[in-house]
Amino acid sequence: MATGEKRDAGLLPFAPLIYLAWSDGALSEEEVASLQARLQGDDRLDRATRDALGRWLDPARPPTARALNGLLETIRAHAEGLPEPARRSLARLGRELARVDGARGAAVADALTDIERALGLVDDEAARALLPADAPDVGQAPPPRFEPADVNRLLDPDHPELRQRVLAVLTRPEFALTQDGDIAAYRARVHAWCRALADEGLGALAYPREFGGVHDVTQAIAAFETLAYHDLSVMVKFGVQFGLFGGSIYQLGTRRHHERWLGAVASLELPGCFAMSETAHGSNVRDLETTATYDATAREFVIHTPHQRAGKDYIGNAAVYGRLATVFAQLETGGARHGVHAFLVPIRDASGRPAPGVRIADRGPKQGLNGVDNGRIWFDQVRIPRENLLNRFGDVSPDGVYTSPIASPGRRFFTMLGTLVAGRISIASAAVNASKLGLAIAIRYADRRRQFGPEGRPEVPILDFLTMQRRLLPRLAASYAADFAMNALVRQYGEQAGGDVQDIEGLAAALKAWASQHTVETLQVCRQGCGGEGYMAGSRIPALLADADIFTTFEGANYVLLQLVAKGLLTEYREQFGELRLWSAVRYMTGRAAAAVADLNPIAPRRTDQEHLRDHDFHLAAFRYREQRLLGSLARRLRRRIEEGVDTFTALNDCQDHAIALANAHAERVVLEHFQLAVARTESAARDALDRLASLFALSRMEQDIGWFLEKGYVEGAKARAIRDQVNVLCGEIRPDAVALVDAFGVPVELLPDIAK
Amino acid sequence: MATGEKRDAGLLPFAPLIYLAWSDGALSEEEVASLQARLQGDDRLDRATRDALGRWLDPARPPTARALNGLLETIRAHAEGLPEPARRSLARLGRELARVDGARGAAVADALTDIERALGLVDDEAARALLPADAPDVGQAPPPRFEPADVNRLLDPDHPELRQRVLAVLTRPEFALTQDGDIAAYRARVHAWCRALADEGLGALAYPREFGGVHDVTQAIAAFETLAYHDLSVMVKFGVQFGLFGGSIYQLGTRRHHERWLGAVASLELPGCFAMSETAHGSNVRDLETTATYDATAREFVIHTPHQRAGKDYIGNAAVYGRLATVFAQLETGGARHGVHAFLVPIRDASGRPAPGVRIADRGPKQGLNGVDNGRIWFDQVRIPRENLLNRFGDVSPDGVYTSPIASPGRRFFTMLGTLVAGRISIASAAVNASKLGLAIAIRYADRRRQFGPEGRPEVPILDFLTMQRRLLPRLAASYAADFAMNALVRQYGEQAGGDVQDIEGLAAALKAWASQHTVETLQVCRQGCGGEGYMAGSRIPALLADADIFTTFEGANYVLLQLVAKGLLTEYREQFGELRLWSAVRYMTGRAAAAVADLNPIAPRRTDQEHLRDHDFHLAAFRYREQRLLGSLARRLRRRIEEGVDTFTALNDCQDHAIALANAHAERVVLEHFQLAVARTESAARDALDRLASLFALSRMEQDIGWFLEKGYVEGAKARAIRDQVNVLCGEIRPDAVALVDAFGVPVELLPDIAK
């Protein structure tokens, strides 16, 4: 047309359609042919126009790229100045282009409309493909519907000043995060950071005042989890030194150990290790092989590694900095074994040389946490004074007589481990904070990153995409849920610390496993959500992902913990680590559990109205039902296996997937309960937002496990669909709050990467 | 008893029970009290014995640790030499300990048996807790039921000699893997490795013989995917240089470009870049902003970056080594835009200095692939000769006239991209190989790593645990499935390369997204399965995990690809990338799909017999049903939305989760089909093993999506349960083959980490 303007004048109204027919693969050749046939038979058009159309729409002779481009330019030139409505409809555009009116104009417009419909073009999109709309104002984001600071107070209700103190240290210039690959330099930096934290008195919080602390383990946990916003290496190293190493001295030792060592531990003058795991025994601590044999003549213990794979392994602070280690070993005196006990063993002198008989190897580079110097330690008949036994739960007299306030070796062992539960709780809390940091980065990024958009319109923020919402927002909801649950657990632990913590142990194991798995999955989603940027070290996500991954393994491998949780539920925590009595437990349980599972309301499985779907009581009832039913059926399965003559180990193994499902259902029920309690006590403008988030958490988790609910008849097909739809609806409603909800995490801007600033 | 031997002689038969009552938390204090009451009332026992029992079982005065230990020693001393059956039953043990016989012995044994039962102790386990069984022979592993080499030939049927040639290079001493953290050294090492591979002629395989190749893209892909067993950085760099950079010259250029550059590219004399992505435009390539404006006077193109965020980003080889780049830019001539085209732009001179007007920045450390020097490139009015336009699909004459063999700019764009599909196929294949390497490591480790075991028995390999089997074996099955599917896709591509590859594009996108997601999840499972060892760099898993993660993002972000796949299915690949005509596609589809979904057989949803559950026809029918039904319902949902007046972009977004489910269901159906075909053509002893594995793949995937199948009534509750049980059964059956099945991957022992050797 650009070249044959006059000859093809009658064509002009059809130019947009012709262009669309050839461009962008919008029409196949067959369709071009059928369009052609239709136009040739349309007697509303004159001969010359039909001839011209015949030439332009000949499938055997497609126009050249140049002619097609000319066509577009012609259309655009003629469309210049047309009123907006005309630019937004192919039919009107065609008519206006030809400047025809009256009957002929109407005929042309009708013909165009017919063709458009026949081809299934969506009118205004087709028009926008030709004449892009002026970019509409992107506009200001609506003001948040609540104050992030208000929500922050709900998420971190305890010790706000302490948290701010920690953040103030972490945002000092010397705490600037760098990404050089030099491991030695990184380790040194992390060590210096730990020292700076110790200088602020932050390492001693859990210890009594005389050793620089405030004797409050909940403050220690709050400080620890706040470190997760900075660098997980410094957090883990902090935990190794002040929590595991110092904590073992404090919890397993007695006055003499506290007085001699705690001050130097708290100031980091004395860096130390927590040497429990061995190469051949990680999860199964009870069977570790290092020995501590009492020599009554010398009044010394002899610490010894019987073979290479019995060496202490993965020990933090061992490769470079540690000078003293809490070593777990089998205590022997007078030929009798008394089980695992902890001993303080010097491993290096002040100049850093390994102590005599101590061999240390660097574990070298790891997936993450490379700021922590993990190593291996072997002992060759290393002698330590009798007094170095951490003797709170077991002691040996100078002449070699073993005594303990707890007669049962099994109970003694689990009591000792129980005093260390703070570590597991801390890791669970820290995992939640790591997920919060990841989500703050990914959601802030996705809120601004634009990619793709409707034809002829500006690209949209990727957080407007349903997929992105579905990946990120249920995760956000789960981090909120986990946060509230951890707050409650920490408070409960703070109240019971020093006393009986058996019920807390089960909960700590459940939440540690659940939260760390949530965090690893969430960070993976965050990485993918940030695309290529998320792969760059500068986004902070790679380090978070690599560092946090081990949270699923250390402080108890998740799949081991979840089995302990299931066993604990079967035996109601009474004897949570023993297997011998499982049979009686399941016999008891099979009677009890059958009664506990309420009959199903025959209406509920079918209710699909929004009011019901967002009813917190419905959510909690569903989670409780799942937990109780899994518990009852697990007990029945185990009973059947044991009655068939299978030993309990094998029976448990046969039902391991079931046990793990139960433990996860238990954790999820607890987490939901705490989220709902938190919503119920929220008075601020944030309540609606949190209410929606709690519903999203519950429904998205039900959706994930919808097969189970369907199988048990707890929901029917239509309700499963309705739950899925409601997740979408909630995602859309939460979308505008998303940034405020992550701002509520209180990550200082200095700790956010550029892509999220 | 050790101290009061004589006085308590009658107690001896009860010693094991007393010990168990106090040790290991086996009995609660209440139970000890009730045991006490029961014994005091048992008139089969004499007064002295009852008194002694009363002292030992007083809940208010538990025995000391020392006394308890003495008790155990007494039991063990007396049990020495007892025949095995007596050592395996508490009741018999008690009787034998007391050396009593006749009526009194029987009475004691009866009393003991009663008590044991009442307490719910499992007899032989309780006995083993006291007197550990002699370690039974661990024994030799049974010989594999098939030859791994036979299965290797099925997995890698094409180009076996080439693969061996590549592996021979990769196992040379200079290819030894190290884990130093120095990025510059790592990049240099990887560059040298690439050069060594080029020296063997491996870079040129896809190019014509005159440029050193064999003109066979399937060989290029086989070589590329084999590199995944070594180091993913060298693989990716190899792909950037020979696949993306060289491939773009070969596919988008013409004779003049091939003659001038391909030889130097193939030898790595000329390192280059593939500069497509921009900071602001990653997935949405069509809207990238770099311009190439033709200056007819100078007969040059002017390459220009209009603003900072329009810079080329994440470009491999850019930070250090690249000298020439294939730059994608919007071609403009005479004021008209003709869409994205590729241009060869020198970016550095031979000495490594950036070319005039070219600014380059190093992208610095990344999550993984740190052996590849990714960077950013900005162009400031950089002039290149007209001939540097890669002009196969569009050219500009000296005087500035644009011509193209493809008139439609949309079709032209997608045709250009289509020629680059080899990259996507290669990444999919490589992802599968990365998952195979991860599984080889994790399964070999889990086969030997022992932890926990039945009371008094040796610890068992962790691969004997159901959880570990359930995590690793379905993944193993999926890697097999994906491998067979990729073989078929590569063959098909080899046959069609150079011709129309539209149908392959959809499949490549589907399999790339599906396989890379599978790989990332699998490596995560492998990491956790190897516990702390899996976190050590020496296990190779951290690098695999960090490196492969980006496979879900580059060569097309998975969630974008899956949407394209869904659109392609809706429009039957005819116009897979256009949205304009979606309406007509869904109108057509809603009619067709309704007819295509077969009626459900009313019996099948309830069949739970093993024969049916392992029937490959059942599996495939289920996967086909899911795909067809998701397709039909997606079409209906879209149609409804569009009829309501929503634009196609928004309509698609509203149904994004549905579209992605469809695309995954499609990929999974294709993958299953190829697995089944592979089983059907297997003649060797491996057939049964592969048959089970194919069943495990199908059933474990159905289990994962069981909510959908239940919701649609395709299975009923009992069948869902049966599928879950059958997955467990299959895991148990496959367990003995697991090591042979990963040995079949043919990873050379030199490339296995120590933990898997």
PDB file of N, CA and C in Angstrom, chain A residues 138-181:
ATOM      1  N   VAL A 138       1.447   4.496  35.700  1.00  0.00           N
ATOM      2  CA  VAL A 138       1.679   3.367  36.593  1.00  0.00           C
ATOM      3  C   VAL A 138       1.094   3.699  37.964  1.00  0.00           C
ATOM      4  N   GLY A 139       1.165   4.992  38.286  1.00  0.00           N
ATOM      5  CA  GLY A 139       0.479   5.439  39.501  1.00  0.00           C
ATOM      6  C   GLY A 139       1.230   5.083  40.763  1.00  0.00           C
ATOM      7  N   GLN A 140       0.842   5.725  41.811  1.00  0.00           N
ATOM      8  CA  GLN A 140       1.437   5.446  43.103  1.00  0.00           C
ATOM      9  C   GLN A 140       0.842   4.148  43.630  1.00  0.00           C
ATOM     10  N   ALA A 141       1.679   3.383  44.294  1.00  0.00           N
ATOM     11  CA  ALA A 141       1.141   2.219  44.989  1.00  0.00           C
ATOM     12  C   ALA A 141       0.187   2.736  46.066  1.00  0.00           C
ATOM     13  N   PRO A 142      -0.916   2.021  46.304  1.00  0.00           N
ATOM     14  CA  PRO A 142      -1.823   2.475  47.360  1.00  0.00           C
ATOM     15  C   PRO A 142      -1.100   2.439  48.698  1.00  0.00           C
ATOM     16  N   PRO A 143      -1.463   3.341  49.612  1.00  0.00           N
ATOM     17  CA  PRO A 143      -0.793   3.312  50.915  1.00  0.00           C
ATOM     18  C   PRO A 143      -1.095   1.986  51.607  1.00  0.00           C
ATOM     19  N   PRO A 144      -0.134   1.454  52.356  1.00  0.00           N
ATOM     20  CA  PRO A 144      -0.394   0.168  53.035  1.00  0.00           C
ATOM     21  C   PRO A 144      -1.594   0.304  53.964  1.00  0.00           C
ATOM     22  N   ARG A 145      -2.306  -0.794  54.117  1.00  0.00           N
ATOM     23  CA  ARG A 145      -3.541  -0.756  54.908  1.00  0.00           C
ATOM     24  C   ARG A 145      -3.248  -0.874  56.404  1.00  0.00           C
ATOM     25  N   PHE A 146      -1.959  -1.002  56.727  1.00  0.00           N
ATOM     26  CA  PHE A 146      -1.572  -1.076  58.142  1.00  0.00           C
ATOM     27  C   PHE A 146      -0.123  -0.632  58.242  1.00  0.00           C
ATOM     28  N   GLU A 147       0.291  -0.388  59.442  1.00  0.00           N
ATOM     29  CA  GLU A 147       1.671   0.029  59.670  1.00  0.00           C
ATOM     30  C   GLU A 147       2.558  -1.196  59.852  1.00  0.00           C
ATOM     31  N   PRO A 148       3.569  -1.374  58.999  1.00  0.00           N
ATOM     32  CA  PRO A 148       4.467  -2.516  59.202  1.00  0.00           C
ATOM     33  C   PRO A 148       5.022  -2.577  60.626  1.00  0.00           C
ATOM     34  N   ALA A 149       5.268  -1.400  61.216  1.00  0.00           N
ATOM     35  CA  ALA A 149       5.840  -1.414  62.573  1.00  0.00           C
ATOM     36  C   ALA A 149       4.884  -2.066  63.575  1.00  0.00           C
ATOM     37  N   ASP A 150       3.582  -1.866  63.366  1.00  0.00           N
ATOM     38  CA  ASP A 150       2.605  -2.497  64.266  1.00  0.00           C
ATOM     39  C   ASP A 150       2.706  -4.013  64.181  1.00  0.00           C
ATOM     40  N   VAL A 151       2.856  -4.495  62.949  1.00  0.00           N
ATOM     41  CA  VAL A 151       2.925  -5.941  62.766  1.00  0.00           C
ATOM     42  C   VAL A 151       4.256  -6.471  63.295  1.00  0.00           C
ATOM     43  N   ASN A 152       5.294  -5.676  63.136  1.00  0.00           N
ATOM     44  CA  ASN A 152       6.584  -6.095  63.678  1.00  0.00           C
ATOM     45  C   ASN A 152       6.496  -6.353  65.182  1.00  0.00           C
ATOM     46  N   ARG A 153       5.729  -5.526  65.857  1.00  0.00           N
ATOM     47  CA  ARG A 153       5.573  -5.729  67.308  1.00  0.00           C
ATOM     48  C   ARG A 153       4.836  -7.027  67.639  1.00  0.00           C
ATOM     49  N   LEU A 154       4.003  -7.472  66.695  1.00  0.00           N
ATOM     50  CA  LEU A 154       3.321  -8.752  66.916  1.00  0.00           C
ATOM     51  C   LEU A 154       4.264  -9.926  66.659  1.00  0.00           C
ATOM     52  N   LEU A 155       5.102  -9.745  65.648  1.00  0.00           N
ATOM     53  CA  LEU A 155       6.007 -10.830  65.275  1.00  0.00           C
ATOM     54  C   LEU A 155       7.132 -10.997  66.290  1.00  0.00           C
ATOM     55  N   ASP A 156       7.620  -9.873  66.792  1.00  0.00           N
ATOM     56  CA  ASP A 156       8.731  -9.899  67.746  1.00  0.00           C
ATOM     57  C   ASP A 156       8.314  -9.199  69.031  1.00  0.00           C
ATOM     58  N   PRO A 157       7.379  -9.771  69.762  1.00  0.00           N
ATOM     59  CA  PRO A 157       6.852  -9.046  70.919  1.00  0.00           C
ATOM     60  C   PRO A 157       7.857  -8.967  72.073  1.00  0.00           C
ATOM     61  N   ASP A 158       8.772  -9.915  72.118  1.00  0.00           N
ATOM     62  CA  ASP A 158       9.665  -9.964  73.278  1.00  0.00           C
ATOM     63  C   ASP A 158      11.026  -9.348  72.969  1.00  0.00           C
ATOM     64  N   HIS A 159      11.535  -8.619  73.933  1.00  0.00           N
ATOM     65  CA  HIS A 159      12.887  -8.079  73.866  1.00  0.00           C
ATOM     66  C   HIS A 159      13.142  -7.171  72.663  1.00  0.00           C
ATOM     67  N   PRO A 160      12.229  -6.239  72.377  1.00  0.00           N
ATOM     68  CA  PRO A 160      12.442  -5.388  71.202  1.00  0.00           C
ATOM     69  C   PRO A 160      13.724  -4.553  71.291  1.00  0.00           C
ATOM     70  N   GLU A 161      14.052  -4.058  72.500  1.00  0.00           N
ATOM     71  CA  GLU A 161      15.262  -3.218  72.607  1.00  0.00           C
ATOM     72  C   GLU A 161      16.504  -4.058  72.332  1.00  0.00           C
ATOM     73  N   LEU A 162      16.506  -5.270  72.849  1.00  0.00           N
ATOM     74  CA  LEU A 162      17.651  -6.145  72.614  1.00  0.00           C
ATOM     75  C   LEU A 162      17.830  -6.385  71.111  1.00  0.00           C
ATOM     76  N   ARG A 163      16.725  -6.663  70.427  1.00  0.00           N
ATOM     77  CA  ARG A 163      16.810  -6.899  68.985  1.00  0.00           C
ATOM     78  C   ARG A 163      17.390  -5.681  68.276  1.00  0.00           C
ATOM     79  N   GLN A 164      16.931  -4.493  68.690  1.00  0.00           N
ATOM     80  CA  GLN A 164      17.451  -3.279  68.063  1.00  0.00           C
ATOM     81  C   GLN A 164      18.934  -3.115  68.367  1.00  0.00           C
ATOM     82  N   ARG A 165      19.325  -3.482  69.566  1.00  0.00           N
ATOM     83  CA  ARG A 165      20.745  -3.403  69.922  1.00  0.00           C
ATOM     84  C   ARG A 165      21.570  -4.306  69.009  1.00  0.00           C
ATOM     85  N   VAL A 166      21.063  -5.515  68.801  1.00  0.00           N
ATOM     86  CA  VAL A 166      21.792  -6.444  67.928  1.00  0.00           C
ATOM     87  C   VAL A 166      21.855  -5.887  66.507  1.00  0.00           C
ATOM     88  N   LEU A 167      20.718  -5.381  66.010  1.00  0.00           N
ATOM     89  CA  LEU A 167      20.693  -4.852  64.644  1.00  0.00           C
ATOM     90  C   LEU A 167      21.626  -3.644  64.511  1.00  0.00           C
ATOM     91  N   ALA A 168      21.717  -2.860  65.580  1.00  0.00           N
ATOM     92  CA  ALA A 168      22.607  -1.693  65.533  1.00  0.00           C
ATOM     93  C   ALA A 168      24.053  -2.158  65.354  1.00  0.00           C
ATOM     94  N   VAL A 169      24.419  -3.255  66.015  1.00  0.00           N
ATOM     95  CA  VAL A 169      25.775  -3.782  65.831  1.00  0.00           C
ATOM     96  C   VAL A 169      25.943  -4.299  64.393  1.00  0.00           C
ATOM     97  N   LEU A 170      24.938  -5.019  63.923  1.00  0.00           N
ATOM     98  CA  LEU A 170      25.043  -5.676  62.611  1.00  0.00           C
ATOM     99  C   LEU A 170      25.090  -4.684  61.452  1.00  0.00           C
ATOM    100  N   THR A 171      24.628  -3.472  61.682  1.00  0.00           N
ATOM    101  CA  THR A 171      24.637  -2.490  60.593  1.00  0.00           C
ATOM    102  C   THR A 171      25.816  -1.527  60.719  1.00  0.00           C
ATOM    103  N   ARG A 172      26.736  -1.820  61.638  1.00  0.00           N
ATOM    104  CA  ARG A 172      27.971  -1.022  61.675  1.00  0.00           C
ATOM    105  C   ARG A 172      28.782  -1.262  60.415  1.00  0.00           C
ATOM    106  N   PRO A 173      29.593  -0.284  60.042  1.00  0.00           N
ATOM    107  CA  PRO A 173      30.376  -0.449  58.804  1.00  0.00           C
ATOM    108  C   PRO A 173      31.229  -1.716  58.798  1.00  0.00           C
ATOM    109  N   GLU A 174      31.817  -2.071  59.945  1.00  0.00           N
ATOM    110  CA  GLU A 174      32.714  -3.240  59.921  1.00  0.00           C
ATOM    111  C   GLU A 174      31.955  -4.555  59.784  1.00  0.00           C
ATOM    112  N   PHE A 175      30.622  -4.484  59.856  1.00  0.00           N
ATOM    113  CA  PHE A 175      29.822  -5.691  59.630  1.00  0.00           C
ATOM    114  C   PHE A 175      29.346  -5.799  58.174  1.00  0.00           C
ATOM    115  N   ALA A 176      29.873  -4.924  57.315  1.00  0.00           N
ATOM    116  CA  ALA A 176      29.436  -4.954  55.911  1.00  0.00           C
ATOM    117  C   ALA A 176      29.669  -6.337  55.322  1.00  0.00           C
ATOM    118  N   LEU A 177      28.693  -6.828  54.592  1.00  0.00           N
ATOM    119  CA  LEU A 177      28.782  -8.150  53.971  1.00  0.00           C
ATOM    120  C   LEU A 177      29.600  -8.061  52.700  1.00  0.00           C
ATOM    121  N   THR A 178      30.525  -8.979  52.523  1.00  0.00           N
ATOM    122  CA  THR A 178      31.250  -9.030  51.257  1.00  0.00           C
ATOM    123  C   THR A 178      31.152 -10.450  50.737  1.00  0.00           C
ATOM    124  N   GLN A 179      31.520 -10.605  49.470  1.00  0.00           N
ATOM    125  CA  GLN A 179      31.403 -11.951  48.899  1.00  0.00           C
ATOM    126  C   GLN A 179      32.716 -12.452  48.342  1.00  0.00           C
ATOM    127  N   ASP A 180      33.820 -12.113  48.985  1.00  0.00           N
ATOM    128  CA  ASP A 180      35.055 -12.677  48.440  1.00  0.00           C
ATOM    129  C   ASP A 180      35.069 -14.170  48.736  1.00  0.00           C
ATOM    130  N   GLY A 181      35.821 -14.881  47.920  1.00  0.00           N
ATOM    131  CA  GLY A 181      35.780 -16.333  48.018  1.00  0.00           C
ATOM    132  C   GLY A 181      36.847 -16.901  48.936  1.00  0.00           C
TER     133      GLY A 181
END
